[in-house]
Short mmCIF file of C-alpha atoms in Angstrom, two decimals:
data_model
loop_
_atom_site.label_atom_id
_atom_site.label_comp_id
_atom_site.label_asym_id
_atom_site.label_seq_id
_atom_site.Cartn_x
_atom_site.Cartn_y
_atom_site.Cartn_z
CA UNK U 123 -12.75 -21.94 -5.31
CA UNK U 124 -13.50 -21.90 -8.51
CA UNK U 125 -10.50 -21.95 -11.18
CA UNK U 126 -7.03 -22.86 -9.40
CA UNK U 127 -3.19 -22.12 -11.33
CA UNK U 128 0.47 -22.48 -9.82
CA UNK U 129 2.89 -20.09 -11.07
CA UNK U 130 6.76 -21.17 -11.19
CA UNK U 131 8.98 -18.74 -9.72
CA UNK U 132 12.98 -19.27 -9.23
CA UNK U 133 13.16 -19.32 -5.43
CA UNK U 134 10.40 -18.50 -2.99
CA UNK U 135 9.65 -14.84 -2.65
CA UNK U 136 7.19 -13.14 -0.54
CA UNK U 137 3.98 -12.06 -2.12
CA UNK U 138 2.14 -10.02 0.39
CA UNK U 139 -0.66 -8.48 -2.11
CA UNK U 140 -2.14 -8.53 -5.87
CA UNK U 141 -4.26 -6.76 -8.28
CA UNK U 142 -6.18 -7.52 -11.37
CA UNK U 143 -7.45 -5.53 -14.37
CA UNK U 144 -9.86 -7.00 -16.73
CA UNK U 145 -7.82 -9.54 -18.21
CA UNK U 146 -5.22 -10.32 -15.84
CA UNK U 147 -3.83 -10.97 -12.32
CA UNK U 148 -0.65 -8.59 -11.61
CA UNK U 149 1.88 -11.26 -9.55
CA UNK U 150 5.40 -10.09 -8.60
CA UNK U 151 7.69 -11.72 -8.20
CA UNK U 152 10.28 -9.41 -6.50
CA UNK U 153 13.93 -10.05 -4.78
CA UNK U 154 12.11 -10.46 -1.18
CA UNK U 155 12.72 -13.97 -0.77
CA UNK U 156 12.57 -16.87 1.54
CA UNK U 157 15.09 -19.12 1.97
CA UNK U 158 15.34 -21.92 4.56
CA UNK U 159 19.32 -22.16 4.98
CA UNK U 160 19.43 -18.91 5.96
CA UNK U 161 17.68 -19.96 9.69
CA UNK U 162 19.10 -23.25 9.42
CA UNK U 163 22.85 -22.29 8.67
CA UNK U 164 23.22 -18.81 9.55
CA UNK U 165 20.66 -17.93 11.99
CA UNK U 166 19.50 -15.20 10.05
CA UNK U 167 15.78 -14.15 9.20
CA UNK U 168 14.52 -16.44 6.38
CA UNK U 169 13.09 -13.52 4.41
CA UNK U 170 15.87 -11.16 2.93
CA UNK U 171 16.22 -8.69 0.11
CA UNK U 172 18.34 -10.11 -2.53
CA UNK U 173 18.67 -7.92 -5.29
CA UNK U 174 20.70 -10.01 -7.67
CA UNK U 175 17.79 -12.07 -7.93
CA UNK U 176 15.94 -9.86 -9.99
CA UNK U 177 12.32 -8.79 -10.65
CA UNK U 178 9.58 -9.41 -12.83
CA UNK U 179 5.91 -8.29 -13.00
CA UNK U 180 3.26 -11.83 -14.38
CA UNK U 181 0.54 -11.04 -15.63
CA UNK U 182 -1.99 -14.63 -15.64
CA UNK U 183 -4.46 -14.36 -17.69
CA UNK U 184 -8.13 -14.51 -15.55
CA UNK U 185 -10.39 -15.58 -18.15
CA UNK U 186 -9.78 -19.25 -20.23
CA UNK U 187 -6.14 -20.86 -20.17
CA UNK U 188 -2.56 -19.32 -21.19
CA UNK U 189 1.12 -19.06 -19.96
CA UNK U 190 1.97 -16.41 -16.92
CA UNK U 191 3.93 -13.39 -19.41
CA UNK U 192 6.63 -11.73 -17.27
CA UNK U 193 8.22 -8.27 -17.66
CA UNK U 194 11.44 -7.39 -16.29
CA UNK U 195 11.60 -4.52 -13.76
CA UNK U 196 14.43 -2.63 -12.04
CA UNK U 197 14.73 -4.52 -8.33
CA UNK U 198 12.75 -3.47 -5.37
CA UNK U 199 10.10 -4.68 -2.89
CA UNK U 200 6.40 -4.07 -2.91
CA UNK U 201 3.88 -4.89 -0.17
CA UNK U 202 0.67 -3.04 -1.06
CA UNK U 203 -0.35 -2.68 -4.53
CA UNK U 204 -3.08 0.29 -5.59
CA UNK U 205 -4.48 -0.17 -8.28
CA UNK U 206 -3.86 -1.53 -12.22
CA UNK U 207 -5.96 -1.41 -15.17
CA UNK U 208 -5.39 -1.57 -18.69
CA UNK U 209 -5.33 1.59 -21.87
CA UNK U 210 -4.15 1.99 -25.13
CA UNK U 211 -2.66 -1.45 -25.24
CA UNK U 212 -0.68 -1.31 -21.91
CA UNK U 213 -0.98 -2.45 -17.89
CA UNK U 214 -0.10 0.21 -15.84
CA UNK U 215 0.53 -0.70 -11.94
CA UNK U 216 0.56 1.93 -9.05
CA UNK U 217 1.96 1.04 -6.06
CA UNK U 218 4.79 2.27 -3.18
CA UNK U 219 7.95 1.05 -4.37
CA UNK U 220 11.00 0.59 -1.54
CA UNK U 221 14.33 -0.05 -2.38
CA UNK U 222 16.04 -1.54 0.59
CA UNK U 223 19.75 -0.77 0.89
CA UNK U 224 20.65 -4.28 2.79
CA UNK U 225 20.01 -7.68 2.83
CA UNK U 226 17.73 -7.29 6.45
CA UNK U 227 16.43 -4.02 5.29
CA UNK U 228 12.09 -3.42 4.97
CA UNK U 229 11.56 -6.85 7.37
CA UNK U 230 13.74 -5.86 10.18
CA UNK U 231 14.73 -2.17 9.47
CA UNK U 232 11.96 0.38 7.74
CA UNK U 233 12.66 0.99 3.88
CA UNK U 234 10.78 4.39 2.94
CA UNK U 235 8.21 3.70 -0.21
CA UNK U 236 7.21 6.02 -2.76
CA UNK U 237 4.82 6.39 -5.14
CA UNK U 238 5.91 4.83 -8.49
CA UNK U 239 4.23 3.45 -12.00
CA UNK U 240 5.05 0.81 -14.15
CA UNK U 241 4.14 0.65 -17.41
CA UNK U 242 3.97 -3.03 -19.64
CA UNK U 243 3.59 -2.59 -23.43
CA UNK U 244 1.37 -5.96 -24.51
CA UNK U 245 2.32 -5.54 -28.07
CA UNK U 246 6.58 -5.14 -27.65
CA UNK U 247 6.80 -6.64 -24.31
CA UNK U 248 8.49 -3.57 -22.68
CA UNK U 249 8.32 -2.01 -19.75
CA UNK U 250 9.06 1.10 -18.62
CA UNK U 251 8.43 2.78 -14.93
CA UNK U 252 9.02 5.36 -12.53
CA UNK U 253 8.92 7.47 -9.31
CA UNK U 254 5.76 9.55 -9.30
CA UNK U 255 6.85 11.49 -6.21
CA UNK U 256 10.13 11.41 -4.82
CA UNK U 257 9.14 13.70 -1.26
CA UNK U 258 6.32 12.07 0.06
CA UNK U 259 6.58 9.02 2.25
CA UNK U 260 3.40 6.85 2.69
CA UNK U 261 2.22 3.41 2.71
CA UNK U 262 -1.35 1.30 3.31
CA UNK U 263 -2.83 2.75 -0.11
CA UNK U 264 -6.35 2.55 -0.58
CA UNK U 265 -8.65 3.71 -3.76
CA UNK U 266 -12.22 3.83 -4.74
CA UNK U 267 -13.23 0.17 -4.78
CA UNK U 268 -15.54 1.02 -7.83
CA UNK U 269 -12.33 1.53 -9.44
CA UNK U 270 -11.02 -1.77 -8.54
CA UNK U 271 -9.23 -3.13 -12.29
CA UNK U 272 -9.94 0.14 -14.02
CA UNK U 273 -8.23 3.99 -13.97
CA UNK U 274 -8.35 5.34 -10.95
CA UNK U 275 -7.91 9.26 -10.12
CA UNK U 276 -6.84 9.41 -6.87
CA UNK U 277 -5.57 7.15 -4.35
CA UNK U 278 -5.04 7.48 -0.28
CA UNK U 279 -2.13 6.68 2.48
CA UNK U 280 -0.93 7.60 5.32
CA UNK U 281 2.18 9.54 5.49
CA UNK U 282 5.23 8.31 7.34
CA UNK U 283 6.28 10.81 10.35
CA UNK U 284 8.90 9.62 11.68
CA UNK U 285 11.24 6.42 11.54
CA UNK U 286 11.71 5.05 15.37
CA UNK U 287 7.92 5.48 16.76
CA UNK U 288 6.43 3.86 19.87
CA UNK U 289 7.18 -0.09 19.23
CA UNK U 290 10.74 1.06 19.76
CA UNK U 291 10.86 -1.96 22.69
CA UNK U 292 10.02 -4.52 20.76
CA UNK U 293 12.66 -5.85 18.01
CA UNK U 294 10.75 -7.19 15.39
CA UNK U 295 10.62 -5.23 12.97
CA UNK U 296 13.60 -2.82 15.06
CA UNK U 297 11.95 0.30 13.23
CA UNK U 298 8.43 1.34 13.44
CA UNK U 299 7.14 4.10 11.84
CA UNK U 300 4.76 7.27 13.85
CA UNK U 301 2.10 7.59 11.26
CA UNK U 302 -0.43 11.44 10.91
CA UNK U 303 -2.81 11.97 9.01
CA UNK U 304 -3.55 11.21 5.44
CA UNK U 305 -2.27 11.95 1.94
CA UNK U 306 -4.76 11.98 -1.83
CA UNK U 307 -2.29 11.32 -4.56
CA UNK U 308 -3.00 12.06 -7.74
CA UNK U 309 -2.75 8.56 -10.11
CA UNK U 310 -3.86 10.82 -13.38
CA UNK U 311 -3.67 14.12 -14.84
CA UNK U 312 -7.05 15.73 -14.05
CA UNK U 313 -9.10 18.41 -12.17
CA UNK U 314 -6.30 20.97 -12.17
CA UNK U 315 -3.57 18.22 -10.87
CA UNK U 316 -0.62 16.27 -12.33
CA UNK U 317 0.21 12.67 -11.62
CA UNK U 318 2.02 12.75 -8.15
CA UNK U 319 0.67 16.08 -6.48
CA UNK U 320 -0.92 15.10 -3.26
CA UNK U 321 -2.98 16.97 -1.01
CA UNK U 322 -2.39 16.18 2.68
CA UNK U 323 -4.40 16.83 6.12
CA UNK U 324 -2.27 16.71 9.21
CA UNK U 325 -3.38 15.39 12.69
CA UNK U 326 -3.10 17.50 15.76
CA UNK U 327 0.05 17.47 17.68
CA UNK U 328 0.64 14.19 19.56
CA UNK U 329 -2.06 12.31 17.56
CA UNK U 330 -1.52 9.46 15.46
CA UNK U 331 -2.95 7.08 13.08
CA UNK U 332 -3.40 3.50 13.66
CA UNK U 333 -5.46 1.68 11.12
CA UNK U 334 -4.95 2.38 7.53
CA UNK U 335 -7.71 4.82 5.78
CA UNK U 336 -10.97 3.81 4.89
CA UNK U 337 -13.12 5.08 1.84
CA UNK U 338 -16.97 5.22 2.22
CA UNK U 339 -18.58 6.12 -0.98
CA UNK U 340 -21.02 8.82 -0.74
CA UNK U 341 -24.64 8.13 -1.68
CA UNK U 342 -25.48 8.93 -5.17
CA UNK U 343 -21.56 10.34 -6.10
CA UNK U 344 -18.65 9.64 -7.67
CA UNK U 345 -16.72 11.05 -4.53
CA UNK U 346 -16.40 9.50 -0.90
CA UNK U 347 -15.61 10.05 2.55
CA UNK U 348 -12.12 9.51 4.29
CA UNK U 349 -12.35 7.89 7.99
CA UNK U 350 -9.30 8.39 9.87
CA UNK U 351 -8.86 6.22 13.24
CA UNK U 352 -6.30 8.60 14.82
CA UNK U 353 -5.06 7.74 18.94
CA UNK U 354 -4.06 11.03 21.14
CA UNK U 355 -0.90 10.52 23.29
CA UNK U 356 0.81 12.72 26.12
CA UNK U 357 4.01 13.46 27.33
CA UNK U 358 2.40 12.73 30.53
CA UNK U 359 2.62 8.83 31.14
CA UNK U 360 -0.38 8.97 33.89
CA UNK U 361 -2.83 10.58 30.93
CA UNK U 362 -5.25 8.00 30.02
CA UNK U 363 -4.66 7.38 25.99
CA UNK U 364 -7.73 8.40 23.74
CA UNK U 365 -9.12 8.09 20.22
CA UNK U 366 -11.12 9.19 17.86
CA UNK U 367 -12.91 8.80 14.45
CA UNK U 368 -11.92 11.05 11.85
CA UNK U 369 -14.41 11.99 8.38
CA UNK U 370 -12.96 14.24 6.15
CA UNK U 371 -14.87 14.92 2.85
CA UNK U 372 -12.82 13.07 -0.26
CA UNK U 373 -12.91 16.10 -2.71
CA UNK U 374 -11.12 18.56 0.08
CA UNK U 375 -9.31 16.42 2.73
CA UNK U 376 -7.02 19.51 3.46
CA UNK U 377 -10.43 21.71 5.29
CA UNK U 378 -9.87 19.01 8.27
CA UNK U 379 -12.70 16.46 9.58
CA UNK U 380 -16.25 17.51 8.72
CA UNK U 381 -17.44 15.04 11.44
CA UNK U 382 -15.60 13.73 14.65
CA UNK U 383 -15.96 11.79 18.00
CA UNK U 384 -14.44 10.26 20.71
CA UNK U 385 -14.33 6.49 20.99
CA UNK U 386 -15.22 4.99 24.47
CA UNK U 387 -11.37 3.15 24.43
CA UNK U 388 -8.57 3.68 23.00
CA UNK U 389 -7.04 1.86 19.96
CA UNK U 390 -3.39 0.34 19.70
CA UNK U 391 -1.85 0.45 16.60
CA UNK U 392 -3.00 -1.96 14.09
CA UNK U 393 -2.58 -2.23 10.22
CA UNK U 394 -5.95 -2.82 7.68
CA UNK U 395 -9.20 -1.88 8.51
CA UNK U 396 -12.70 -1.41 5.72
CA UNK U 397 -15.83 -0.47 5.22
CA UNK U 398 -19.13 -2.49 4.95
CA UNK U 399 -22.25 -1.32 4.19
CA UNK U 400 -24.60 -2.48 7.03
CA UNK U 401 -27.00 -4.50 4.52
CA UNK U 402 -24.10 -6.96 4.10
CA UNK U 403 -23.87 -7.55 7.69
CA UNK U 404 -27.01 -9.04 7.79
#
């Protein structure tokens, strides 16, 4: 540990994930917060959405002292940032945005997420945002981590299915979500794309994913490789479940896997998985 600074906040909210560009830490503080009275006079779930409690974005400055500046944004809840970097004067953030339409929505109910920017002026202390692509549901983003604080092209997900999916017998959250394949978004206007067009490869029929994407860089590119943990299921309840390891190639994700094999057991669903490069296992 090396440099250690509280930041005040109102109430207690849930911060799941943050980012940093070269000069700050991005902190929100968003309306998904935790209250103890809830359990302890209500019975309710301590963690709610409460919209009338507002939302800001901090940035802390990472380098030498100075004050936490906040910038109002319009209400929602983010888990999983992207990316956020700094041009021109500005912090712009990527990230899925939800907006949960009740107070047990996105912990106990799904809340679909889209791909939205914020933008924070450092001169007038504005900010302005928006929804990047209104049709494609996806969360667990991951980017180039040579990117990580600077502009980033292109970012990956997985899209969301279908609401319901196979933890329908447990009740926590009540929702889960069947997950296929993998989506590029575009975070920039380059290579023949706008911001928000996405590219998209879709799993077989009756084939899921269960682990987030993960990026491996290719040797001696800019580009990488997209590995895909994906689990085959039946309609058949006495068929054995199976999976598989995905690689599709970065720059054309839509041509399907350019490598692929079976794994000698199957994978439940799980949530983050990454890449290591075998010299820093040892």
């Amino acid at each position: 540990l090396k440099r250690q600074l509280f930041v005040d906040t109102p109430a207690s909210t849930l911060v799941h994930d943050c980012a940093i560009t070269e000069n700050y830490i991005i902190v929100l503080d968003f309306p998904l917060t935790f209250r103890l009275t809830r359990v302890m006079f209500r019975n309710e779930f301590p963690v709610q959405y409460e919209p009338e409690y507002g939302a800001r974005i901090g940035l802390v400055p990472r380098h030498g002292e100075g004050e936490v500046r906040w910038f109002p944004v319009e209400p929602c809840v983010v888990l999983h940032l992207i990316n956020s970097f700094e041009k021109d004067g500005k912090v712009i953030i990527h990230a899925p945005r939800s907006e949960p339409s009740s107070e047990a929505s996105f912990i106990m109910d799904y809340t679909p997420a889209y791909l939205h920017e914020w933008v924070l002026d450092l001169e007038t202390g504005e900010t302005s945002e928006s929804c990047l692509n209104p049709r494609v549901l996806f969360d667990f983003p991951v980017f180039d981590g040579r990117k990580n604080g600077k502009e980033a092209s292109f970012a990956y997900g997985y899209p969301i299915l279908s609401i319901g999916g196979p933890i329908h017998r447990h009740n926590s959250p009540a929702q889960g979500t069947l997950n296929g394949g993998v989506v590029k978004l575009a975070l920039a206007d380059n290579e023949g794309r706008r911001k928000g067009d996405v590219e998209k490869y879709d799993l077989p029929e009756g084939w899921y994913s269960v682990s987030e994407p993960i990026l491996v860089p290719k040797n001696g590119s800019s580009g990488e490789y997209v590995v895909i943990f994906s689990t085959e299921t039946s309609d058949d309840l006495k068929m054995p479940l199976r999976s598989h390891v995905l690689v599709l190639d970065g720059d054309n994700i839509s041509e399907g896997p350019v490598a692929a094999f079976e794994l000698p057991s199957y994978l439940p669903y799980g949530l983050h998985s990454h890449f290591v490069e075998w010299d820093n296992l040892v």
